[in-house]
Coordinates of C-alpha atoms in Angstrom, one line a residue:
Chain N
X1314 CA 98.5 56.6 60.8
X1315 CA 101.9 58.2 61.2
X1316 CA 103.2 59.2 64.6
X1317 CA 102.6 62.8 65.7
X1318 CA 103.0 64.7 68.9
X1319 CA 104.3 67.8 70.7
X1320 CA 106.2 69.1 73.7
X1321 CA 105.9 72.5 75.3
X1322 CA 107.7 74.4 78.0
X1323 CA 107.0 77.4 80.2
X1324 CA 110.5 78.3 81.4
X1325 CA 113.2 76.7 83.5
X1326 CA 114.5 78.0 86.8
X1327 CA 114.4 77.6 90.5
X1328 CA 111.1 75.7 90.4
X1329 CA 110.9 73.6 93.5
X1330 CA 108.0 71.9 95.4
X1331 CA 108.9 73.7 98.7
X1332 CA 108.4 77.1 97.1
X1333 CA 105.0 76.2 95.6
X1334 CA 101.5 76.4 97.0
X1335 CA 99.0 73.7 95.9
X1336 CA 97.0 76.5 94.2
X1337 CA 99.9 77.8 92.2
X1338 CA 101.0 74.3 91.3
X1339 CA 97.5 73.5 90.0
X1340 CA 97.4 76.8 88.1
X1341 CA 100.6 75.9 86.2
X1342 CA 99.5 72.3 85.6
X1343 CA 96.2 73.3 84.3
X1344 CA 97.6 75.9 81.9
X1345 CA 100.3 73.5 80.6
X1346 CA 97.6 70.8 80.1
X1347 CA 95.3 73.2 78.3
X1348 CA 98.1 74.3 75.9
X1349 CA 99.1 70.7 75.4
X1350 CA 95.5 69.6 74.6
X1351 CA 95.0 72.5 72.2
X1352 CA 98.1 71.4 70.3
X1353 CA 97.4 67.7 70.4
X1354 CA 93.8 68.1 69.1
X1355 CA 95.1 70.1 66.2
X1356 CA 97.7 67.5 65.4
X1357 CA 95.1 64.7 65.7
X1358 CA 92.9 66.5 63.2
X1359 CA 95.8 66.7 60.7
X1360 CA 97.0 70.3 61.3
X1361 CA 100.5 71.3 60.2
X1362 CA 103.1 71.4 63.0
X1363 CA 103.8 75.1 62.2
X1364 CA 100.2 76.0 63.2
X1365 CA 100.4 73.8 66.3
X1366 CA 103.6 75.5 67.5
X1367 CA 101.9 78.9 67.0
X1368 CA 98.5 78.0 68.6
X1369 CA 100.1 76.3 71.6
X1370 CA 102.4 79.2 72.3
X1371 CA 99.5 81.6 72.1
X1372 CA 97.8 79.8 75.0
X1373 CA 100.9 80.3 77.1
X1374 CA 101.3 83.9 75.9
X1375 CA 97.8 84.7 76.9
X1376 CA 98.3 83.5 80.5
X1377 CA 99.9 85.7 83.2
X1378 CA 101.7 82.7 84.6
X1379 CA 104.5 82.7 82.1
X1380 CA 107.1 85.3 81.1
X1381 CA 105.8 85.8 77.5
X1382 CA 102.9 87.8 76.0
X1383 CA 100.6 88.9 78.8
X1384 CA 102.9 87.7 81.6
X1385 CA 106.0 89.5 80.3
X1386 CA 108.2 91.2 82.9
X1387 CA 109.1 94.9 83.0
X1388 CA 112.4 96.2 81.7
X1389 CA 114.4 98.9 83.4
X1390 CA 112.2 101.6 82.0
X1391 CA 109.1 99.9 83.2
X1392 CA 108.2 98.9 79.7
X1393 CA 107.6 95.4 78.3
X1394 CA 109.7 94.4 75.3
X1395 CA 109.1 91.0 73.9
X1396 CA 110.8 88.6 71.5
X1397 CA 109.6 85.6 69.6
X1398 CA 110.5 83.3 66.7
X1399 CA 109.0 80.4 64.8
X1400 CA 110.6 77.9 62.3
X1401 CA 109.2 75.5 59.8
X1402 CA 111.4 72.4 59.5
X1403 CA 109.8 71.3 56.2
X1404 CA 111.5 74.1 54.2
X1405 CA 113.7 75.9 56.8
X1406 CA 111.6 79.1 56.6
X1407 CA 111.6 81.2 59.8
X1408 CA 110.3 84.4 61.3
X1409 CA 111.6 86.3 64.3
X1410 CA 110.9 89.5 66.1
X1411 CA 112.8 91.2 68.9
X1412 CA 112.2 94.2 71.2
X1413 CA 108.5 94.7 70.3
X1414 CA 106.0 96.5 72.5
X1415 CA 102.3 96.0 72.9
X1416 CA 102.0 93.1 70.6
X1417 CA 99.3 90.7 72.0
X1418 CA 100.9 87.6 70.6
X1419 CA 104.5 88.0 69.5
X1420 CA 104.5 84.4 68.1
X1421 CA 101.8 85.4 65.7
X1422 CA 103.9 88.3 64.6
X1423 CA 106.8 86.0 64.1
X1424 CA 104.6 83.7 62.1
X1425 CA 103.5 86.6 59.9
X1426 CA 107.2 87.4 59.2
X1427 CA 107.7 83.8 58.2
X1428 CA 104.6 83.8 56.0
X1429 CA 104.8 87.1 54.1
X1430 CA 108.1 88.9 54.6
X1431 CA 111.2 88.6 52.5
X1432 CA 113.1 89.0 55.8
X1433 CA 113.5 86.6 58.7
X1434 CA 114.4 88.9 61.6
X1435 CA 112.7 92.2 62.4
X1436 CA 113.4 94.4 65.4
X1437 CA 111.9 97.3 67.4
X1438 CA 109.8 100.0 65.8
X1439 CA 110.3 98.5 62.4
X1440 CA 108.8 95.2 63.5
X1441 CA 105.9 97.1 65.1
X1442 CA 105.3 98.9 61.9
X1443 CA 105.2 95.6 60.1
X1444 CA 102.7 94.4 62.7
X1445 CA 100.5 97.5 62.0
X1446 CA 100.8 97.1 58.2
X1447 CA 99.6 93.5 58.6
X1448 CA 96.7 93.9 61.1
X1449 CA 98.4 92.1 64.0
X1450 CA 96.6 92.6 67.3
X1451 CA 98.0 95.2 69.7
X1452 CA 97.1 95.6 73.4
X1453 CA 97.6 98.6 75.7
X1454 CA 100.0 98.5 78.6
X1455 CA 97.3 97.6 81.1
X1456 CA 96.7 94.2 79.4
X1457 CA 100.3 93.0 79.9
X1458 CA 100.6 92.7 83.6
X1459 CA 98.0 91.7 86.1
X1460 CA 99.5 93.4 89.1
X1461 CA 96.9 92.3 91.6
X1462 CA 97.3 88.7 90.6
X1463 CA 101.0 88.9 90.7
X1464 CA 101.2 90.5 94.1
X1465 CA 98.8 87.8 95.3
X1466 CA 101.1 85.1 94.0
X1467 CA 104.0 86.9 95.6
X1468 CA 102.4 87.1 99.0
X1469 CA 101.4 83.4 98.9
X1470 CA 104.9 82.4 98.0
X1471 CA 106.5 84.7 100.6
X1472 CA 104.5 83.1 103.3
X1473 CA 105.1 79.6 102.1
X1474 CA 108.8 80.0 101.3
X1475 CA 109.8 81.8 104.4
X1476 CA 108.4 79.0 106.5
X1477 CA 110.6 76.6 104.7
X1478 CA 113.9 78.3 103.9
X1479 CA 114.9 81.6 105.5
X1480 CA 118.2 81.7 103.6
X1481 CA 116.4 82.2 100.2
X1482 CA 115.3 85.5 98.9
X1483 CA 111.7 85.0 98.0
X1484 CA 111.9 87.7 95.4
X1485 CA 114.8 85.9 93.8
X1486 CA 112.8 82.7 93.8
X1487 CA 109.8 84.5 92.3
X1488 CA 111.9 86.2 89.6
X1489 CA 113.8 83.0 88.9
X1490 CA 110.5 81.4 88.2
X1491 CA 109.8 84.0 85.6
X1492 CA 113.2 83.6 84.1
X1493 CA 112.8 82.1 80.7
X1494 CA 110.4 81.7 77.9
X1495 CA 107.6 79.7 76.5
X1496 CA 108.1 77.3 73.6
X1497 CA 106.7 74.5 71.6
X1498 CA 108.0 71.8 69.2
X1499 CA 105.7 69.6 67.1
X1500 CA 105.7 66.7 64.7
X1501 CA 102.6 66.5 62.5
X1502 CA 101.0 63.6 60.6
X1503 CA 102.7 64.6 57.4
X1504 CA 106.0 64.1 59.2
X1505 CA 106.9 67.8 59.3
X1506 CA 108.5 69.4 62.3
X1507 CA 108.2 73.0 63.7
X1508 CA 109.4 74.9 66.7
X1509 CA 108.6 78.2 68.3
X1510 CA 109.6 80.4 71.3
X1511 CA 108.4 83.5 72.9
X1512 CA 109.6 85.6 75.9
X1513 CA 109.2 88.8 77.8
X1514 CA 112.9 88.9 78.5
X1515 CA 114.6 89.3 81.9
X1516 CA 113.3 91.5 84.7
X1517 CA 114.8 94.9 84.9
X1518 CA 116.7 94.4 81.7
X1519 CA 118.6 97.4 80.3
X1520 CA 120.0 98.5 77.0
X1521 CA 117.7 96.7 74.6
X1522 CA 119.0 93.3 75.7
X1523 CA 117.9 90.4 73.5
X1524 CA 118.3 86.8 74.6
X1525 CA 118.3 83.6 72.6
X1526 CA 114.6 83.3 72.2
X1527 CA 114.3 85.1 68.8
X1528 CA 117.6 83.8 67.5
X1529 CA 117.4 81.0 65.0
X1530 CA 119.9 78.4 66.0
X1531 CA 120.1 79.4 69.7
X1532 CA 116.6 79.7 70.9
X1533 CA 115.0 77.4 68.4
X1534 CA 115.6 75.3 65.3
X1535 CA 113.7 72.8 63.1
X1536 CA 114.6 70.8 60.1
X1537 CA 113.6 67.4 58.6
X1538 CA 115.1 65.5 61.5
X1539 CA 114.2 67.3 64.7
X1540 CA 112.8 70.5 66.3
X1541 CA 114.2 72.2 69.4
X1542 CA 113.1 75.1 71.6
X1543 CA 115.3 76.5 74.4
X1544 CA 114.7 78.2 77.7
X1545 CA 117.2 79.6 80.3
X1546 CA 119.9 82.1 80.7
X1547 CA 119.9 83.5 77.1
X1548 CA 123.4 84.7 76.9
X1549 CA 124.8 81.2 77.5
X1550 CA 122.4 79.8 74.9
X1551 CA 123.6 82.4 72.4
X1552 CA 127.2 81.6 73.0
X1553 CA 126.6 77.9 72.6
X1554 CA 124.1 78.1 69.7
X1555 CA 122.2 75.5 71.7
X1556 CA 119.3 74.5 69.5
X1557 CA 121.5 74.1 66.4
X1558 CA 124.2 72.3 68.4
X1559 CA 121.6 69.6 69.1
X1560 CA 120.2 69.6 65.5
X1561 CA 123.7 69.3 64.0
X1562 CA 124.7 66.6 66.4
X1563 CA 121.7 64.5 65.4
X1564 CA 122.8 64.9 61.8
X1565 CA 126.4 63.9 62.3
X1566 CA 126.5 61.5 65.3
X1567 CA 124.8 58.2 66.0
X1568 CA 123.5 59.3 69.4
X1569 CA 119.9 59.3 70.3
X1570 CA 117.9 62.6 70.7
X1571 CA 117.9 62.1 74.5
X1572 CA 121.7 61.6 74.6
X1573 CA 122.4 64.6 72.3
X1574 CA 120.1 66.9 74.3
X1575 CA 121.6 65.8 77.6
X1576 CA 125.1 66.3 76.3
X1577 CA 124.4 69.8 75.1
X1578 CA 122.5 70.9 78.3
X1579 CA 124.4 69.0 81.0
X1580 CA 128.0 69.1 79.5
X1581 CA 128.4 71.8 76.8
X1582 CA 126.1 74.4 78.3
X1583 CA 126.9 73.6 82.0
X1584 CA 130.7 73.8 81.2
X1585 CA 130.4 77.6 80.7
X1586 CA 128.0 78.0 83.6
X1587 CA 124.8 78.1 81.5
X1588 CA 121.5 77.3 83.2
X1589 CA 118.3 76.2 81.4
X1590 CA 116.8 73.4 79.3
X1591 CA 115.4 72.4 76.0
X1592 CA 112.4 70.6 74.6
X1593 CA 112.9 68.5 71.5
X1594 CA 111.0 66.1 69.3
X1595 CA 112.4 64.1 66.4
X1596 CA 110.9 62.8 63.2
X1597 CA 110.0 59.5 64.9
X1598 CA 108.1 61.2 67.6
X1599 CA 110.7 60.7 70.3
X1600 CA 110.8 63.5 72.9
X1601 CA 113.6 64.9 75.1
X1602 CA 113.2 67.6 77.8
X1603 CA 116.5 67.9 79.7
X1604 CA 117.3 70.8 82.0
X1605 CA 120.1 71.6 84.5
X1606 CA 118.0 73.9 86.7
X1607 CA 116.0 72.7 89.7
X1608 CA 112.9 72.7 87.6
X1609 CA 111.3 73.4 84.2
X1610 CA 107.6 73.8 83.4
X1611 CA 107.1 71.2 80.7
X1612 CA 104.7 68.8 79.1
X1613 CA 104.5 66.4 76.1
X1614 CA 102.1 64.0 74.4
X1615 CA 102.5 61.9 71.3
X1616 CA 100.3 59.4 69.5
X1617 CA 102.7 56.7 70.8
X1618 CA 103.0 58.0 74.4
X1619 CA 100.6 59.3 77.0
X1620 CA 103.1 61.9 78.0
X1621 CA 103.1 64.0 81.1
X1622 CA 102.9 67.5 82.6
X1623 CA 105.8 68.3 85.0
X1624 CA 107.6 71.1 86.7
X1625 CA 110.0 69.6 89.2
X1626 CA 113.1 67.4 88.7
X1627 CA 110.9 64.3 88.8
Chain D
X1353 CA 157.1 80.4 67.0
X1354 CA 153.5 79.2 66.7
X1355 CA 151.6 79.7 63.5
X1356 CA 149.4 82.7 63.3
X1357 CA 147.4 84.5 60.6
X1358 CA 144.1 86.1 59.5
X1359 CA 141.6 86.3 56.8
X1360 CA 139.2 89.2 55.9
X1361 CA 136.3 89.8 53.6
X1362 CA 134.6 92.9 52.3
X1363 CA 131.4 91.3 51.0
X1364 CA 130.3 88.8 48.4
X1365 CA 128.2 89.5 45.3
X1366 CA 128.2 90.2 41.6
X1367 CA 131.8 91.2 41.6
X1368 CA 133.2 90.6 38.1
X1369 CA 136.2 92.0 36.2
X1370 CA 134.0 93.3 33.4
X1371 CA 132.1 95.6 35.8
X1372 CA 135.3 97.0 37.3
X1373 CA 137.5 99.9 36.4
X1374 CA 141.2 99.7 37.0
X1375 CA 140.9 102.6 39.5
X1376 CA 138.1 100.9 41.5
X1377 CA 139.9 97.5 41.4
X1378 CA 143.0 99.2 42.8
X1379 CA 141.0 101.0 45.5
X1380 CA 139.6 97.7 46.7
X1381 CA 142.9 95.9 46.6
X1382 CA 144.7 98.7 48.4
X1383 CA 142.1 98.9 51.2
X1384 CA 142.0 95.1 51.7
X1385 CA 145.8 95.0 51.7
X1386 CA 145.9 97.8 54.3
X1387 CA 143.4 96.0 56.6
X1388 CA 145.3 92.8 56.2
X1389 CA 148.7 94.4 57.0
X1390 CA 147.2 96.1 60.1
X1391 CA 146.0 92.8 61.4
X1392 CA 149.1 90.8 60.4
X1393 CA 151.5 93.2 62.1
X1394 CA 149.4 93.1 65.3
X1395 CA 149.5 89.3 65.2
X1396 CA 153.3 89.3 64.5
X1397 CA 153.8 91.5 67.5
X1398 CA 151.9 89.0 69.7
X1399 CA 148.5 90.8 69.9
X1400 CA 145.4 88.7 70.8
X1401 CA 143.2 87.6 67.9
X1402 CA 140.2 89.4 69.4
X1403 CA 142.0 92.8 69.1
X1404 CA 143.1 91.8 65.6
X1405 CA 139.5 91.0 64.5
X1406 CA 138.4 94.4 65.9
X1407 CA 141.2 96.5 64.5
X1408 CA 141.1 94.9 61.0
X1409 CA 137.3 95.4 60.8
X1410 CA 137.7 99.1 61.9
X1411 CA 139.9 99.7 58.8
X1412 CA 137.1 98.4 56.6
X1413 CA 134.4 100.2 58.5
X1414 CA 136.3 103.5 58.0
X1415 CA 136.4 103.1 54.2
X1416 CA 133.4 104.2 52.0
X1417 CA 134.2 101.2 49.7
X1418 CA 132.4 98.6 51.9
X1419 CA 128.9 98.3 53.3
X1420 CA 129.8 98.8 56.9
X1421 CA 130.5 101.8 59.1
X1422 CA 131.1 104.8 56.9
X1423 CA 130.1 103.0 53.7
X1424 CA 126.8 101.7 55.1
X1425 CA 123.7 101.9 52.8
X1426 CA 120.5 103.7 53.5
X1427 CA 117.4 102.0 54.7
X1428 CA 113.9 102.8 53.5
X1429 CA 113.7 105.9 55.7
X1430 CA 117.0 107.2 54.4
X1431 CA 118.7 106.3 57.7
X1432 CA 121.7 104.1 58.3
X1433 CA 121.2 101.3 60.7
X1434 CA 124.2 99.1 61.4
X1435 CA 124.8 95.7 62.9
X1436 CA 128.1 94.1 64.2
X1437 CA 129.3 91.2 66.4
X1438 CA 132.6 89.8 67.7
X1439 CA 133.4 86.5 69.4
X1440 CA 136.4 85.3 71.4
X1441 CA 137.1 81.6 70.7
X1442 CA 139.2 81.3 73.8
X1443 CA 136.3 81.5 76.2
X1444 CA 133.2 81.7 73.9
X1445 CA 132.4 85.2 75.0
X1446 CA 130.7 87.4 72.5
X1447 CA 129.2 90.8 71.9
X1448 CA 126.6 91.9 69.3
X1449 CA 124.6 95.0 68.4
X1450 CA 121.8 95.5 65.8
X1451 CA 119.9 98.4 64.4
X1452 CA 122.3 101.1 65.8
X1453 CA 122.6 104.6 64.3
X1454 CA 125.5 107.0 64.1
X1455 CA 128.0 104.7 65.7
X1456 CA 131.4 105.3 64.1
X1457 CA 132.7 101.8 64.6
X1458 CA 129.9 99.3 65.4
X1459 CA 132.6 96.5 65.8
X1460 CA 134.1 98.5 68.7
X1461 CA 130.6 98.8 70.3
X1462 CA 130.2 95.0 69.9
X1463 CA 133.6 94.6 71.5
X1464 CA 132.5 96.8 74.4
X1465 CA 129.5 94.6 74.9
X1466 CA 131.7 91.6 75.0
X1467 CA 134.1 93.2 77.5
X1468 CA 131.8 94.8 80.0
X1469 CA 128.2 93.8 79.6
X1470 CA 126.4 90.9 81.3
X1471 CA 124.5 90.7 78.1
X1472 CA 125.6 89.4 74.6
X1473 CA 123.1 91.1 72.3
X1474 CA 121.9 94.7 72.4
X1475 CA 119.6 96.4 69.9
X1476 CA 118.4 99.8 68.8
X1477 CA 118.1 102.7 71.2
X1478 CA 119.2 100.6 74.2
X1479 CA 122.4 99.7 72.4
X1480 CA 123.0 103.4 71.6
X1481 CA 122.4 104.3 75.2
X1482 CA 125.0 101.6 76.2
X1483 CA 127.4 103.2 73.7
X1484 CA 126.8 106.7 75.2
X1485 CA 127.3 105.3 78.7
X1486 CA 130.6 103.9 77.6
X1487 CA 132.1 106.7 75.6
X1488 CA 131.8 105.0 72.2
X1489 CA 132.5 107.4 69.3
X1490 CA 129.4 108.7 67.5
X1491 CA 129.4 110.5 64.1
X1492 CA 126.7 112.6 62.5
X1493 CA 124.8 111.6 59.4
X1494 CA 127.1 113.4 57.0
X1495 CA 130.0 111.2 58.0
X1496 CA 128.4 108.0 56.9
X1497 CA 128.0 108.4 53.2
X1498 CA 130.2 110.1 50.7
X1499 CA 127.6 110.9 48.0
X1500 CA 130.0 112.5 45.6
X1501 CA 132.4 109.6 45.7
X1502 CA 129.7 107.1 45.4
X1503 CA 128.0 108.9 42.4
X1504 CA 131.4 109.0 40.8
X1505 CA 131.9 105.3 41.2
X1506 CA 128.4 104.8 39.9
X1507 CA 129.1 106.8 36.7
X1508 CA 132.4 105.1 36.1
X1509 CA 130.7 101.7 36.4
X1510 CA 127.7 102.7 34.3
X1511 CA 130.0 103.7 31.5
X1512 CA 132.1 100.6 31.8
X1513 CA 129.4 98.1 32.3
X1514 CA 127.0 99.3 29.6
X1515 CA 129.8 98.9 27.1
X1516 CA 130.1 95.3 28.0
X1517 CA 126.7 94.0 28.9
X1518 CA 123.5 95.8 28.0
X1519 CA 121.3 93.2 29.6
X1520 CA 122.5 93.9 33.1
X1521 CA 121.1 96.7 35.2
X1522 CA 124.1 98.7 36.4
X1523 CA 122.2 99.8 39.5
X1524 CA 121.7 96.1 40.3
X1525 CA 125.4 95.4 39.8
X1526 CA 126.3 98.4 42.0
X1527 CA 124.0 97.4 44.7
X1528 CA 125.0 93.8 44.6
X1529 CA 128.5 94.9 45.1
X1530 CA 127.4 96.6 48.3
X1531 CA 125.4 93.5 49.3
X1532 CA 127.1 92.1 52.3
X1533 CA 129.3 92.8 55.2
X1534 CA 132.9 93.1 56.3
X1535 CA 134.5 90.5 58.5
X1536 CA 137.7 89.1 59.9
X1537 CA 138.9 85.9 61.5
X1538 CA 142.3 85.5 63.2
X1539 CA 144.5 83.0 64.9
X1540 CA 147.1 84.5 67.3
X1541 CA 150.4 83.3 68.6
X1542 CA 148.8 82.0 71.8
X1543 CA 146.7 79.7 69.6
X1544 CA 143.4 81.6 70.3
X1545 CA 140.9 82.3 67.6
X1546 CA 138.4 85.1 67.1
X1547 CA 136.0 86.4 64.5
X1548 CA 134.0 89.5 63.8
X1549 CA 131.5 90.9 61.4
X1550 CA 130.0 94.3 60.6
X1551 CA 127.4 95.5 58.1
X1552 CA 125.3 98.4 57.0
X1553 CA 122.5 96.0 56.0
X1554 CA 120.7 95.9 52.7
X1555 CA 119.8 99.0 50.6
X1556 CA 116.3 100.2 51.0
X1557 CA 115.6 97.8 53.9
X1558 CA 112.3 98.2 55.7
X1559 CA 110.9 97.2 59.1
X1560 CA 114.0 97.0 61.2
X1561 CA 115.4 94.1 59.2
X1562 CA 118.4 92.4 60.8
X1563 CA 120.5 90.0 58.8
X1564 CA 123.0 87.3 59.9
X1565 CA 125.9 89.6 60.7
X1566 CA 125.1 90.3 64.4
X1567 CA 123.8 86.8 65.0
X1568 CA 126.2 84.5 66.9
X1569 CA 126.1 81.2 65.0
X1570 CA 124.9 82.5 61.6
X1571 CA 127.1 85.6 60.9
X1572 CA 130.1 84.5 62.9
X1573 CA 131.4 81.9 65.4
X1574 CA 134.7 81.1 67.1
X1575 CA 135.8 78.4 69.5
X1576 CA 139.1 76.5 70.2
X1577 CA 139.0 74.8 66.8
X1578 CA 138.1 77.4 64.2
X1579 CA 136.7 80.9 63.5
X1580 CA 134.2 81.8 60.8
X1581 CA 132.7 85.0 59.5
X1582 CA 129.9 85.0 56.9
X1583 CA 128.8 87.4 54.1
X1584 CA 125.9 87.2 51.8
X1585 CA 122.1 87.1 51.7
X1586 CA 121.5 87.2 55.4
X1587 CA 118.1 85.5 55.6
X1588 CA 119.6 82.3 54.1
X1589 CA 122.5 82.4 56.4
X1590 CA 120.2 82.7 59.4
X1591 CA 118.0 79.8 58.2
X1592 CA 121.1 77.6 57.8
X1593 CA 123.1 78.9 60.9
X1594 CA 126.0 78.9 58.5
X1595 CA 129.0 79.8 60.8
X1596 CA 128.0 77.2 63.5
X1597 CA 127.2 74.6 60.8
X1598 CA 130.8 74.8 59.8
X1599 CA 132.2 74.9 63.4
X1600 CA 130.1 71.9 64.5
X1601 CA 131.0 69.9 61.3
X1602 CA 134.7 70.5 62.1
X1603 CA 134.0 69.1 65.6
X1604 CA 132.1 66.0 64.6
X1605 CA 133.4 65.1 61.1
X1606 CA 136.9 64.1 59.8
X1607 CA 136.7 66.5 56.9
X1608 CA 139.2 69.4 56.4
X1609 CA 138.2 73.0 57.0
X1610 CA 138.1 73.6 53.2
X1611 CA 135.9 70.6 52.6
X1612 CA 133.5 71.6 55.4
X1613 CA 133.3 75.2 54.3
X1614 CA 132.7 74.2 50.7
X1615 CA 130.0 71.7 51.7
X1616 CA 128.1 74.4 53.7
X1617 CA 128.4 77.1 51.1
X1618 CA 128.1 75.1 47.9
X1619 CA 125.7 72.4 49.0
X1620 CA 123.7 73.2 52.1
X1621 CA 123.3 77.0 51.5
X1622 CA 123.0 76.7 47.8
X1623 CA 120.3 74.0 48.1
X1624 CA 117.9 76.6 49.5
X1625 CA 119.0 79.3 47.1
X1626 CA 121.4 81.2 49.5
X1627 CA 124.1 83.3 48.0
X1628 CA 127.3 84.3 49.7
X1629 CA 130.5 83.1 51.2
X1630 CA 132.6 82.7 54.4
X1631 CA 136.1 83.2 55.6
X1632 CA 137.5 80.7 58.1
X1633 CA 140.7 79.9 59.8
X1634 CA 141.4 76.9 62.0
X1635 CA 143.8 76.3 65.0
X1636 CA 146.5 75.1 62.6
X1637 CA 146.4 78.3 60.6
X1638 CA 144.7 76.8 57.6
X1639 CA 142.4 79.2 55.7
X1640 CA 139.2 78.6 53.6
X1641 CA 137.4 81.4 51.7
X1642 CA 134.6 79.7 49.6
X1643 CA 131.8 81.6 48.0
X1644 CA 129.0 80.8 45.5
X1645 CA 128.6 84.3 44.1
X1646 CA 130.6 85.6 41.1
X1647 CA 133.1 87.2 43.5
X1648 CA 134.0 88.1 47.1
X1649 CA 136.4 90.8 48.3
X1650 CA 138.8 88.7 50.4
X1651 CA 142.4 88.4 51.6
X1652 CA 144.4 86.3 53.9
X1653 CA 148.0 86.0 55.2
X1654 CA 149.5 83.6 57.7
X1655 CA 153.0 83.0 59.1
X1656 CA 153.1 79.8 56.9
X1657 CA 151.6 81.2 53.7
X1658 CA 152.1 84.4 51.8
X1659 CA 148.4 84.7 51.2
X1660 CA 146.6 86.8 48.7
X1661 CA 144.2 89.7 48.0
X1662 CA 141.4 88.7 45.6
X1663 CA 137.9 89.7 44.5
X1664 CA 137.0 87.6 41.5
X1665 CA 136.4 83.8 41.1
X1666 CA 140.1 83.3 40.5

């Protein structure tokens, strides 16, 4: 049997043990494990990596814990605008959507663009019309943010964090934890790679801001050699074309996936002040998950390695 | 004095001598020459490449000959939605806008995003609000398309083309000629590079489609080594991250700018069926302008080379 596996992330940011409660830590670990198992089982049963990227991201989008789908943050107008993209490394097909409202699973909309549209990248009302034309699930505003649960988390964290560090703004910590995206990369038994990403953007964003998540090359990329999905301060990822920087370095250099990913995140991106991380898997099932923030929600599992579920810098 | 120079394009497509009239040919040559001279004079006077990219593209946006700004094509709803982006190779800052209506010069809006926004990429109504907040010029619908002039061109071409080739659809030829974007790349006397692109999209586009033009990495890129601007079938440029593919190849390979650009356009892009071209300039003032379509409106001039204004495959 050929090697297969996947890696997922739930965002990078100021994720540190001292700001966590045991309950919250467990909630994140459980949801990451659940998404990982959904994807791994699909891969083990022979499913294509493209389906695995979509299905895994759907699990994370459906949770209020992550800034994507249901857990998306509010923009300046108190609305939720989401972005997502997915790419098939087998044939370099891709689908991306940006600035879409009330779509239950933006990753599924991106997948529909990949599958049936002549276009790659749809935005705003046009993308929502495409969703309606193709029977994609919508949800009303109430679905997208569980205020009670969020306020609960906030209170728990405030109590916990103020006891530990009075110099930190707990709201900042909270928001930093929601800074980012969710993403998945997968290698299937046929040797094909795929990647996907989905985000609710940044809190209080104005002016129709789009980050790197729906941008092929910056937020994600997949070809025959590797698949990458990014998370972090989107503007810096756009300016550095992070995902393709990694993919092209793999093509042209003799460095390993780990070395290439670390160069891009800890040198190239850090040089211009960019914070965040990536998950990547190559055609041999090797995984890299570097980040230059205090933490990143992440997990991986392959047919060769037991893998792990992590969030801190250890 | 250090070498300086620029290259511009006005779109790639089915541009062939037999479908042209002498009048139309002259109109294209004159407008390309005018834009080139505007940019070259600025560079000669010591202006930064970023200003040159913007000012050169404005000349092309203000002409009805090209599919950008005033000459933008209608989408499916009979509206004009434009995209543009600009990047400063000196510090990797960038600004991009997509799906904006009634903006006189989308490249100037992208420049404003680069200059004063914390964000890189703004879309739709949010981007228009940003434009209003920052006193960017708007124009009403009538400004954007000179129907009389366009019908005139169409009639001239129909007459001309049907005499030469009855098998071709003249409407297709016409539309193919408007397929694409305008763009500029420049190297200034300080040794800094910049690139820009602007487009009115594809005729009859639906669903808020965005091509590669506003996408950093696909439609354009600039760093310390070279500046690239793309034009062609946007979906294929997005899937191949064309501009950054060239930039990263320059960084990691020992090939020349011409070799790298030709590899990307004639091999990598052509392999998946992508049509179009790029203009590129490197830090030594060397220029490459490869395309895999019958023609591309293009011109270049440097302090080392007299340059040229061309549209056919010779």
